[in-house]
Amino acid sequence: MYNTRKRSKELFTPKHSPHVGMYVCGPTVYGDAHLGHARPAVTFDLLFRYLQHLGYKVRYVRNITDVGHLEHDADEGEDKIAKKARLEQIEPMEVVQYYLTRYHRDMDRLNVLPPSIEPMASGHIIEQIELVKQILDKGYAYESEGSVYFDVERYNKDHKYGILSGRNVDEMLATTRELDGQSEKRNFADFALWKNAKPEHIMRWPSPWGTGFPGWHCECTAMGYKYLGDSFDIHGGGMDLIFPHHECEIAQAVASHGKEIVDYWMHNNMVTVNGQKMGKSLGNFITLEEFFNGSHPLLEQAYAPMTIRFFMLQAHYRSTVDFSNEALQASAKGLERLLDAYVALQTLTGGETNEQLPDYETECYAALNDDLNSPMVIAQLFDATRRINAAKADEYALSSEQIETLKGLFDTFLFDILGMQQAGTAVNTGHEKAFAGAMQLLLEIRQDAKSRKDWATSDKIRDELAKLGFEIKDTKNGAEWKLS
């Protein structure tokens, strides 16, 4: 996997195999999730699924930020959730609960597996206060007017601030720009560990330095220690978090415990709109709900959750994904081809052949083992689809053994690892098989009616199924169906 910390691909070797500790930065829940939130969710869901598939026992921690994340990711301004609560005249935790429920619903639609633990920043204030105490005790922080700030200049003398992002710390420390209301800080580069709460600030807790709230960066370091120990395997998130958030996490870990906390830093690239990062702060975002119902003015139609997931996975996680209706429509058609091929596999009967199938399984594992190369896995599935469609049209022969091999290929890679679903439900469950069996029975009754020239019954079955959203297609090998 590509390790942002080392700027190169490295062989993944867990500290305590088969156990893997993985922490991923989750959302700040003050609004509906958008396409940019779906990118890390799908990326690290793929990693979670694949590690489990390989036999690792993964403890996946994905936090929820519900306090301390101030406007513009800075140390001044209003808490994003508190501001929403003030504007709507409700409690901050009402804001959190409302949008967290909607976030979970959207993740379920995208078939993103729930993490092992989903801790909330507000539930770990004690741990964050202890972290701040440790950093103060080591001399890498200072109090100022009821707040506590991390002393970047002092830290940089003993260690190196900027190792993850490659920032030039000397330039940062030498800036002469007016601090503009941040006069509590010794240096512009210093960041808040604990903020003094002004009288109008809604979210506040007692601390040794007065009533206040934790800085944004503390939560992940504190909760990483709590649930994964003082050294764990993987820390993930979007590239926009490399600086300042993840850089500050590394500094906090080294300052408090004397060593870095994470071995492998993984970052997904951004979703862009006309080349600009999609984000709430920029106002150019489209929520997942708007994608699903097609209500946003930039959308030409509604897009199914699986189309959104497939759209993400068609690009390597470290490359940008630029939103366009054309790209999403192409993803919808591509996914439909794969799913139709899987349905066709269920109806094919094996024949005699001397043709050998490519070793798709080996190629798919090689792709995933090369830094989660999901586009290459999808390319292998499309090549398999081409052969399945040729067999369906009697242009190519597949043996019974090859048909079963291809079924296993789709079950393993398209459904289990890439996490795609068919007809909105998990493929190969008992319900799905029963559903497919019932449809096949209906088509057999219809075929029997046609053979008896009972056109009224035949047409009635076709037309009533069409009203329910089924497409029935008569072929020389019999009728086929799919949900439109």
Short mmCIF file of C-alpha atoms in Angstrom, two decimals:
data_model
loop_
_atom_site.label_atom_id
_atom_site.label_comp_id
_atom_site.label_asym_id
_atom_site.label_seq_id
_atom_site.Cartn_x
_atom_site.Cartn_y
_atom_site.Cartn_z
CA MET A 1 0.00 0.00 0.00
CA TYR A 2 1.07 3.56 -0.62
CA ASN A 3 2.31 5.09 2.64
CA THR A 4 1.92 8.87 2.58
CA ARG A 5 4.40 9.10 5.45
CA LYS A 6 7.15 7.41 3.38
CA ARG A 7 5.93 8.70 -0.01
CA SER A 8 6.21 5.22 -1.50
CA LYS A 9 4.46 1.87 -1.72
CA GLU A 10 5.37 -0.54 1.07
CA LEU A 11 4.62 -4.15 1.87
CA PHE A 12 1.90 -4.22 4.51
CA THR A 13 3.12 -6.01 7.63
CA PRO A 14 0.78 -5.73 10.64
CA LYS A 15 2.32 -5.30 14.07
CA HIS A 16 0.34 -8.14 15.62
CA SER A 17 -0.86 -10.31 12.74
CA PRO A 18 -3.56 -11.52 12.22
CA HIS A 19 -4.87 -8.50 14.14
CA VAL A 20 -4.99 -5.15 12.33
CA GLY A 21 -5.76 -1.77 13.89
CA MET A 22 -7.21 0.80 11.49
CA TYR A 23 -8.39 4.34 12.27
CA VAL A 24 -10.17 6.53 9.70
CA CYS A 25 -11.33 10.10 10.20
CA GLY A 26 -15.11 10.25 9.95
CA PRO A 27 -17.41 13.19 9.25
CA THR A 28 -18.18 16.36 11.18
CA VAL A 29 -21.95 15.94 11.43
CA TYR A 30 -23.47 19.37 10.88
CA GLY A 31 -25.00 18.70 7.45
CA ASP A 32 -25.93 15.92 5.04
CA ALA A 33 -23.15 13.75 3.61
CA HIS A 34 -22.07 14.64 0.08
CA LEU A 35 -20.07 12.89 -2.63
CA GLY A 36 -16.82 13.98 -0.97
CA HIS A 37 -17.81 12.10 2.19
CA ALA A 38 -18.62 9.00 0.14
CA ARG A 39 -15.05 8.80 -1.23
CA PRO A 40 -13.21 7.93 2.02
CA ALA A 41 -16.16 5.84 3.22
CA VAL A 42 -16.05 3.65 0.09
CA THR A 43 -12.23 3.63 -0.11
CA PHE A 44 -11.68 2.38 3.42
CA ASP A 45 -14.69 0.08 3.22
CA LEU A 46 -12.86 -1.60 0.32
CA LEU A 47 -9.71 -1.89 2.45
CA PHE A 48 -11.73 -3.17 5.42
CA ARG A 49 -13.45 -5.79 3.26
CA TYR A 50 -10.23 -6.91 1.59
CA LEU A 51 -8.23 -7.22 4.79
CA GLN A 52 -11.02 -9.33 6.29
CA HIS A 53 -11.20 -11.40 3.11
CA LEU A 54 -7.47 -12.14 3.48
CA GLY A 55 -8.14 -13.45 6.99
CA TYR A 56 -7.09 -10.48 9.12
CA LYS A 57 -9.06 -9.63 12.25
CA VAL A 58 -9.59 -5.91 11.80
CA ARG A 59 -10.57 -3.43 14.47
CA TYR A 60 -11.82 -0.53 12.36
CA VAL A 61 -12.33 2.73 14.27
CA ARG A 62 -14.07 5.60 12.46
CA ASN A 63 -14.74 8.65 14.60
CA ILE A 64 -17.58 11.14 14.56
CA THR A 65 -16.59 14.78 15.13
CA ASP A 66 -19.31 16.50 17.13
CA VAL A 67 -17.31 19.19 18.92
CA GLY A 68 -14.17 21.27 18.44
CA HIS A 69 -14.18 21.59 14.65
CA LEU A 70 -14.27 25.35 14.17
CA GLU A 71 -15.13 27.21 11.01
CA HIS A 72 -12.59 27.14 8.18
CA ASP A 73 -10.64 24.40 10.06
CA ALA A 74 -8.97 27.18 12.07
CA ASP A 75 -8.54 27.89 15.80
CA GLU A 76 -10.91 30.83 15.75
CA GLY A 77 -14.53 31.24 14.82
CA GLU A 78 -17.58 29.29 15.81
CA ASP A 79 -17.91 25.56 16.29
CA LYS A 80 -19.57 24.22 13.13
CA ILE A 81 -22.16 22.19 15.04
CA ALA A 82 -22.80 24.89 17.65
CA LYS A 83 -23.38 27.41 14.87
CA LYS A 84 -25.94 25.13 13.22
CA ALA A 85 -27.66 24.64 16.59
CA ARG A 86 -27.76 28.40 17.23
CA LEU A 87 -29.22 29.15 13.81
CA GLU A 88 -31.90 26.49 14.16
CA GLN A 89 -32.49 27.20 17.88
CA ILE A 90 -32.00 23.61 18.94
CA GLU A 91 -29.51 21.70 21.10
CA PRO A 92 -26.13 20.87 19.49
CA MET A 93 -26.72 17.17 20.14
CA GLU A 94 -30.00 17.41 18.23
CA VAL A 95 -27.97 18.57 15.24
CA VAL A 96 -25.53 15.71 15.76
CA GLN A 97 -28.21 13.04 16.15
CA TYR A 98 -30.19 14.21 13.14
CA TYR A 99 -27.27 14.29 10.72
CA LEU A 100 -25.59 11.20 12.15
CA THR A 101 -28.78 9.20 11.56
CA ARG A 102 -28.89 10.47 7.98
CA TYR A 103 -25.17 9.72 7.50
CA HIS A 104 -25.70 6.13 8.63
CA ARG A 105 -28.66 5.79 6.29
CA ASP A 106 -26.58 7.00 3.35
CA MET A 107 -23.72 4.66 4.24
CA ASP A 108 -26.16 1.74 4.39
CA ARG A 109 -27.43 2.63 0.93
CA LEU A 110 -23.85 2.65 -0.37
CA ASN A 111 -23.35 -0.77 1.26
CA VAL A 112 -20.55 0.62 3.44
CA LEU A 113 -20.00 -1.75 6.34
CA PRO A 114 -20.25 -0.21 9.82
CA PRO A 115 -16.90 0.17 11.60
CA SER A 116 -15.99 -1.93 14.61
CA ILE A 117 -16.14 1.16 16.85
CA GLU A 118 -17.59 4.60 16.07
CA PRO A 119 -16.48 6.88 18.93
CA MET A 120 -17.69 10.48 19.27
CA ALA A 121 -15.42 13.36 20.24
CA SER A 122 -17.86 14.65 22.89
CA GLY A 123 -17.79 11.26 24.60
CA HIS A 124 -14.02 11.37 25.07
CA ILE A 125 -13.39 14.76 26.69
CA ILE A 126 -11.57 13.16 29.64
CA GLU A 127 -9.15 11.35 27.31
CA GLN A 128 -8.48 14.55 25.40
CA ILE A 129 -7.80 16.50 28.61
CA GLU A 130 -5.32 13.81 29.66
CA LEU A 131 -3.59 14.07 26.28
CA VAL A 132 -3.24 17.83 26.69
CA LYS A 133 -1.83 17.35 30.20
CA GLN A 134 0.80 14.94 28.86
CA ILE A 135 1.88 17.36 26.13
CA LEU A 136 2.10 20.22 28.66
CA ASP A 137 4.13 18.06 31.03
CA LYS A 138 6.63 17.31 28.25
CA GLY A 139 7.05 21.02 27.57
CA TYR A 140 5.55 21.10 24.08
CA ALA A 141 2.52 23.25 24.88
CA TYR A 142 1.70 26.44 26.79
CA GLU A 143 -1.32 28.03 28.44
CA SER A 144 -2.62 31.37 27.23
CA GLU A 145 -5.74 33.12 28.52
CA GLY A 146 -7.50 29.88 29.45
CA SER A 147 -6.52 28.08 26.24
CA VAL A 148 -3.69 25.63 25.61
CA TYR A 149 -1.67 25.74 22.39
CA PHE A 150 0.84 23.31 20.90
CA ASP A 151 4.26 24.97 20.65
CA VAL A 152 5.35 24.10 17.11
CA GLU A 153 8.68 25.97 17.34
CA ARG A 154 9.68 24.18 20.57
CA TYR A 155 8.60 20.81 19.16
CA ASN A 156 10.47 21.37 15.90
CA LYS A 157 13.76 21.85 17.77
CA ASP A 158 13.58 18.28 19.09
CA HIS A 159 11.62 16.54 16.35
CA LYS A 160 10.31 17.58 12.96
CA TYR A 161 6.97 19.20 12.32
CA GLY A 162 5.88 18.77 8.70
CA ILE A 163 7.11 15.21 8.07
CA LEU A 164 3.79 14.07 6.64
CA SER A 165 2.87 17.09 4.52
CA GLY A 166 6.38 18.25 3.62
CA ARG A 167 5.61 21.78 4.82
CA ASN A 168 8.55 24.14 5.38
CA VAL A 169 8.25 24.86 9.10
CA ASP A 170 10.89 27.59 9.10
CA GLU A 171 8.79 29.56 6.61
CA MET A 172 5.69 28.96 8.69
CA LEU A 173 7.41 30.17 11.85
CA ALA A 174 8.99 33.17 10.12
CA THR A 175 5.71 34.56 8.86
CA THR A 176 5.14 38.19 9.74
CA ARG A 177 1.45 38.16 8.90
CA GLU A 178 -0.79 39.78 11.50
CA LEU A 179 -2.33 37.11 13.70
CA ASP A 180 -5.72 38.80 13.36
CA GLY A 181 -7.40 37.91 16.63
CA GLN A 182 -5.11 34.97 17.37
CA SER A 183 -2.80 36.96 19.67
CA GLU A 184 -3.06 34.25 22.33
CA LYS A 185 -0.60 32.26 20.21
CA ARG A 186 3.16 32.67 20.28
CA ASN A 187 3.37 31.69 16.61
CA PHE A 188 0.90 31.61 13.78
CA ALA A 189 1.75 27.89 13.24
CA ASP A 190 0.76 26.91 16.80
CA PHE A 191 -2.53 25.04 17.07
CA ALA A 192 -5.14 24.72 19.81
CA LEU A 193 -5.20 21.72 22.10
CA TRP A 194 -7.83 23.23 24.39
CA LYS A 195 -9.88 26.39 23.78
CA ASN A 196 -11.30 28.69 26.41
CA ALA A 197 -15.06 28.92 25.93
CA LYS A 198 -16.45 32.43 25.60
CA PRO A 199 -19.74 33.08 27.42
CA GLU A 200 -21.80 32.61 24.28
CA HIS A 201 -20.14 29.27 23.40
CA ILE A 202 -22.73 26.50 23.83
CA MET A 203 -20.52 23.41 24.04
CA ARG A 204 -18.21 23.57 27.10
CA TRP A 205 -16.61 21.34 29.70
CA PRO A 206 -14.58 21.97 32.89
CA SER A 207 -10.82 21.47 32.66
CA PRO A 208 -7.66 22.34 34.65
CA TRP A 209 -7.35 25.46 32.47
CA GLY A 210 -10.93 26.64 32.82
CA THR A 211 -14.20 25.92 31.07
CA GLY A 212 -13.69 25.18 27.40
CA PHE A 213 -13.61 22.55 24.68
CA PRO A 214 -10.95 20.44 22.94
CA GLY A 215 -9.12 21.44 19.78
CA TRP A 216 -10.12 19.63 16.61
CA HIS A 217 -6.93 17.54 16.34
CA CYS A 218 -6.99 16.07 19.85
CA GLU A 219 -9.92 13.73 19.38
CA CYS A 220 -8.33 11.39 16.86
CA THR A 221 -5.06 11.04 18.77
CA ALA A 222 -6.87 10.43 22.08
CA MET A 223 -9.37 7.96 20.64
CA GLY A 224 -6.69 6.19 18.60
CA TYR A 225 -4.77 5.55 21.82
CA LYS A 226 -7.90 4.43 23.66
CA TYR A 227 -9.14 1.88 21.15
CA LEU A 228 -6.02 0.84 19.21
CA GLY A 229 -3.16 1.31 21.68
CA ASP A 230 -0.07 3.50 21.54
CA SER A 231 0.97 2.08 18.17
CA PHE A 232 -1.30 0.77 15.43
CA ASP A 233 -1.18 -0.15 11.76
CA ILE A 234 -3.24 2.11 9.51
CA HIS A 235 -4.58 5.65 9.70
CA GLY A 236 -6.72 6.80 6.80
CA GLY A 237 -8.62 9.82 5.56
CA GLY A 238 -8.92 12.26 2.70
CA MET A 239 -5.88 14.05 1.28
CA ASP A 240 -7.33 17.32 2.53
CA LEU A 241 -6.64 16.10 6.08
CA ILE A 242 -2.88 15.62 5.60
CA PHE A 243 -2.38 19.18 6.74
CA PRO A 244 -3.16 20.37 9.28
CA HIS A 245 -5.15 17.55 10.88
CA HIS A 246 -2.93 14.50 10.40
CA GLU A 247 0.28 16.50 10.72
CA CYS A 248 -0.95 17.71 14.10
CA GLU A 249 -1.92 14.17 15.11
CA ILE A 250 1.64 12.98 14.53
CA ALA A 251 3.04 15.91 16.52
CA GLN A 252 0.64 15.26 19.41
CA ALA A 253 1.58 11.56 19.50
CA VAL A 254 5.33 12.21 19.49
CA ALA A 255 5.01 15.03 22.03
CA SER A 256 2.92 12.96 24.46
CA HIS A 257 4.35 9.45 24.01
CA GLY A 258 7.76 10.04 22.44
CA LYS A 259 7.00 8.14 19.22
CA GLU A 260 4.74 8.13 16.21
CA ILE A 261 1.47 6.27 16.66
CA VAL A 262 0.87 4.96 13.11
CA ASP A 263 2.90 2.81 10.66
CA TYR A 264 0.91 3.34 7.45
CA TRP A 265 -0.80 6.61 6.51
CA MET A 266 -3.28 6.18 3.65
CA HIS A 267 -5.12 9.03 1.93
CA ASN A 268 -7.78 9.01 -0.75
CA ASN A 269 -7.84 11.80 -3.30
CA MET A 270 -10.62 14.33 -3.71
CA VAL A 271 -13.90 14.44 -5.59
CA THR A 272 -13.86 17.55 -7.75
CA VAL A 273 -16.43 19.66 -9.59
CA ASN A 274 -14.90 21.38 -12.59
CA GLY A 275 -11.47 20.71 -11.10
CA GLN A 276 -12.28 22.24 -7.68
CA LYS A 277 -12.56 20.16 -4.50
CA MET A 278 -16.15 19.40 -3.56
CA GLY A 279 -16.87 20.58 -0.03
CA LYS A 280 -19.41 22.22 2.25
CA SER A 281 -17.15 25.18 2.95
CA LEU A 282 -16.92 25.90 -0.80
CA GLY A 283 -20.66 25.52 -1.35
CA ASN A 284 -20.18 23.37 -4.47
CA PHE A 285 -21.32 20.08 -3.02
CA ILE A 286 -24.11 17.72 -3.99
CA THR A 287 -25.49 15.65 -1.12
CA LEU A 288 -25.89 11.91 -1.48
CA GLU A 289 -29.63 12.31 -0.93
CA GLU A 290 -29.73 14.68 -3.92
CA PHE A 291 -27.89 12.13 -6.03
CA PHE A 292 -30.33 9.43 -5.02
CA ASN A 293 -33.43 11.53 -5.83
CA GLY A 294 -31.98 13.66 -8.66
CA SER A 295 -33.09 16.95 -7.09
CA HIS A 296 -29.89 19.01 -7.49
CA PRO A 297 -29.83 21.41 -10.50
CA LEU A 298 -26.47 20.02 -11.68
CA LEU A 299 -27.96 16.53 -12.00
CA GLU A 300 -29.66 15.33 -15.17
CA GLN A 301 -31.25 12.36 -13.39
CA ALA A 302 -31.29 10.40 -10.13
CA TYR A 303 -28.46 7.93 -9.57
CA ALA A 304 -28.71 4.67 -7.64
CA PRO A 305 -26.42 4.22 -4.64
CA MET A 306 -24.61 1.35 -6.37
CA THR A 307 -23.91 3.62 -9.34
CA ILE A 308 -22.25 6.09 -6.97
CA ARG A 309 -20.18 3.33 -5.34
CA PHE A 310 -19.16 1.90 -8.72
CA PHE A 311 -18.27 5.40 -9.95
CA MET A 312 -15.86 5.74 -7.01
CA LEU A 313 -14.28 2.32 -7.47
CA GLN A 314 -13.68 2.80 -11.20
CA ALA A 315 -10.95 5.28 -10.24
CA HIS A 316 -7.92 4.39 -8.15
CA TYR A 317 -8.37 5.79 -4.66
CA ARG A 318 -5.30 8.04 -4.98
CA SER A 319 -6.54 9.69 -8.18
CA THR A 320 -9.07 12.50 -8.35
CA VAL A 321 -12.65 11.80 -9.39
CA ASP A 322 -14.26 14.64 -11.31
CA PHE A 323 -18.04 14.72 -11.14
CA SER A 324 -20.02 14.81 -14.38
CA ASN A 325 -23.38 13.43 -15.42
CA GLU A 326 -21.70 11.72 -18.38
CA ALA A 327 -19.28 9.85 -16.11
CA LEU A 328 -22.07 8.74 -13.76
CA GLN A 329 -24.27 7.61 -16.64
CA ALA A 330 -21.35 5.60 -18.05
CA SER A 331 -20.85 4.03 -14.61
CA ALA A 332 -24.54 3.08 -14.44
CA LYS A 333 -24.35 1.37 -17.85
CA GLY A 334 -21.10 -0.37 -16.98
CA LEU A 335 -22.44 -1.72 -13.72
CA GLU A 336 -25.62 -2.86 -15.46
CA ARG A 337 -23.49 -4.85 -17.92
CA LEU A 338 -21.70 -6.63 -15.10
CA LEU A 339 -24.90 -7.40 -13.19
CA ASP A 340 -26.66 -8.61 -16.35
CA ALA A 341 -23.72 -10.92 -17.03
CA TYR A 342 -24.02 -12.36 -13.54
CA VAL A 343 -27.73 -13.02 -14.09
CA ALA A 344 -26.92 -14.64 -17.45
CA LEU A 345 -24.44 -16.96 -15.71
CA GLN A 346 -27.31 -18.43 -13.68
CA THR A 347 -29.08 -19.55 -16.88
CA LEU A 348 -26.10 -20.84 -18.87
CA THR A 349 -25.60 -24.57 -19.23
CA GLY A 350 -22.11 -25.93 -19.78
CA GLY A 351 -20.91 -27.35 -23.04
CA GLU A 352 -17.80 -28.83 -24.60
CA THR A 353 -14.86 -26.47 -25.07
CA ASN A 354 -11.11 -26.53 -25.49
CA GLU A 355 -10.81 -22.84 -24.68
CA GLN A 356 -9.08 -21.89 -21.45
CA LEU A 357 -10.30 -18.93 -19.41
CA PRO A 358 -7.75 -16.33 -18.38
CA ASP A 359 -6.73 -16.64 -14.74
CA TYR A 360 -9.02 -13.81 -13.64
CA GLU A 361 -8.73 -14.63 -9.95
CA THR A 362 -4.95 -14.31 -9.91
CA GLU A 363 -5.14 -11.04 -11.83
CA CYS A 364 -7.74 -9.62 -9.44
CA TYR A 365 -5.71 -10.53 -6.36
CA ALA A 366 -2.59 -9.05 -7.97
CA ALA A 367 -4.48 -5.80 -8.61
CA LEU A 368 -5.82 -5.53 -5.07
CA ASN A 369 -2.42 -6.40 -3.63
CA ASP A 370 -0.97 -3.52 -5.65
CA ASP A 371 -2.32 -0.67 -3.51
CA LEU A 372 -6.01 -1.58 -3.89
CA ASN A 373 -6.15 -1.20 -7.67
CA SER A 374 -9.93 -1.51 -7.98
CA PRO A 375 -10.05 -0.24 -11.63
CA MET A 376 -7.91 -3.21 -12.70
CA VAL A 377 -10.26 -5.62 -10.88
CA ILE A 378 -13.20 -4.06 -12.70
CA ALA A 379 -11.33 -4.40 -16.02
CA GLN A 380 -10.95 -8.15 -15.38
CA LEU A 381 -14.67 -8.42 -14.60
CA PHE A 382 -15.52 -6.62 -17.85
CA ASP A 383 -13.36 -9.06 -19.80
CA ALA A 384 -15.17 -11.95 -18.11
CA THR A 385 -18.48 -10.25 -18.98
CA ARG A 386 -17.48 -10.16 -22.66
CA ARG A 387 -16.98 -13.92 -22.64
CA ILE A 388 -20.24 -14.53 -20.75
CA ASN A 389 -22.20 -12.46 -23.27
CA ALA A 390 -20.54 -14.35 -26.13
CA ALA A 391 -21.56 -17.65 -24.52
CA LYS A 392 -25.09 -16.34 -24.05
CA ALA A 393 -25.24 -15.56 -27.78
CA ASP A 394 -23.87 -19.04 -28.64
CA GLU A 395 -20.69 -17.46 -30.02
CA TYR A 396 -18.46 -18.96 -27.34
CA ALA A 397 -18.58 -22.14 -25.30
CA LEU A 398 -18.16 -22.35 -21.54
CA SER A 399 -17.88 -25.61 -19.66
CA SER A 400 -19.89 -26.22 -16.48
CA GLU A 401 -16.69 -25.87 -14.48
CA GLN A 402 -15.89 -22.53 -16.16
CA ILE A 403 -19.39 -21.24 -15.43
CA GLU A 404 -18.95 -22.06 -11.75
CA THR A 405 -15.51 -20.42 -11.78
CA LEU A 406 -17.01 -17.23 -13.22
CA LYS A 407 -19.82 -17.26 -10.67
CA GLY A 408 -17.20 -17.49 -7.94
CA LEU A 409 -15.23 -14.65 -9.54
CA PHE A 410 -18.24 -12.31 -9.40
CA ASP A 411 -19.29 -13.45 -5.94
CA THR A 412 -15.83 -12.85 -4.51
CA PHE A 413 -14.66 -9.70 -6.25
CA LEU A 414 -17.74 -7.79 -7.44
CA PHE A 415 -19.98 -8.49 -4.48
CA ASP A 416 -17.89 -9.46 -1.43
CA ILE A 417 -14.80 -7.26 -1.91
CA LEU A 418 -15.97 -4.36 -4.12
CA GLY A 419 -19.21 -4.42 -2.16
CA MET A 420 -21.64 -4.08 -5.05
CA GLN A 421 -25.25 -5.19 -4.70
CA GLN A 422 -27.83 -6.42 -7.17
CA ALA A 423 -31.44 -5.20 -7.21
CA GLY A 424 -30.81 -3.18 -4.07
CA THR A 425 -30.19 -6.21 -1.85
CA ALA A 426 -27.25 -8.45 -1.06
CA VAL A 427 -26.62 -10.99 -3.80
CA ASN A 428 -26.70 -14.69 -3.02
CA THR A 429 -28.72 -14.37 0.17
CA GLY A 430 -31.59 -16.79 0.71
CA HIS A 431 -34.08 -14.01 -0.07
CA GLU A 432 -32.38 -13.22 -3.37
CA LYS A 433 -32.34 -16.85 -4.44
CA ALA A 434 -36.01 -17.26 -3.52
CA PHE A 435 -36.84 -14.08 -5.41
CA ALA A 436 -35.00 -15.28 -8.53
CA GLY A 437 -36.69 -18.67 -8.25
CA ALA A 438 -40.15 -17.09 -8.07
CA MET A 439 -39.41 -15.00 -11.16
CA GLN A 440 -38.19 -18.05 -13.04
CA LEU A 441 -41.41 -19.88 -12.13
CA LEU A 442 -43.49 -16.97 -13.48
CA LEU A 443 -41.55 -16.99 -16.74
CA GLU A 444 -42.04 -20.75 -17.08
CA ILE A 445 -45.82 -20.32 -16.60
CA ARG A 446 -45.73 -17.57 -19.24
CA GLN A 447 -43.76 -19.79 -21.62
CA ASP A 448 -46.28 -22.59 -21.10
CA ALA A 449 -49.12 -20.16 -21.92
CA LYS A 450 -47.32 -19.08 -25.10
CA SER A 451 -46.82 -22.70 -26.17
CA ARG A 452 -50.60 -23.20 -25.78
CA LYS A 453 -51.18 -19.96 -27.73
CA ASP A 454 -52.81 -18.48 -24.64
CA TRP A 455 -51.65 -14.98 -25.58
CA ALA A 456 -53.93 -13.28 -23.06
CA THR A 457 -52.21 -14.97 -20.09
CA SER A 458 -48.76 -14.54 -21.60
CA ASP A 459 -49.28 -10.81 -22.19
CA LYS A 460 -50.90 -10.31 -18.80
CA ILE A 461 -47.85 -11.74 -16.98
CA ARG A 462 -45.48 -9.58 -19.03
CA ASP A 463 -47.54 -6.40 -18.64
CA GLU A 464 -48.18 -6.79 -14.91
CA LEU A 465 -44.49 -7.45 -14.27
CA ALA A 466 -43.64 -4.33 -16.30
CA LYS A 467 -45.90 -2.27 -14.03
CA LEU A 468 -43.87 -3.52 -11.06
CA GLY A 469 -40.62 -2.40 -12.70
CA PHE A 470 -39.47 -5.62 -14.39
CA GLU A 471 -38.13 -5.75 -17.94
CA ILE A 472 -38.96 -9.01 -19.70
CA LYS A 473 -37.01 -9.84 -22.85
CA ASP A 474 -37.74 -12.83 -25.09
CA THR A 475 -34.62 -14.43 -26.58
CA LYS A 476 -34.00 -17.60 -28.57
CA ASN A 477 -32.87 -19.23 -25.33
CA GLY A 478 -36.01 -18.24 -23.45
CA ALA A 479 -37.25 -15.19 -21.56
CA GLU A 480 -34.91 -13.07 -19.41
CA TRP A 481 -35.80 -10.56 -16.73
CA LYS A 482 -34.24 -7.72 -14.79
CA LEU A 483 -35.39 -4.90 -12.55
CA SER A 484 -35.29 -1.59 -14.40
#
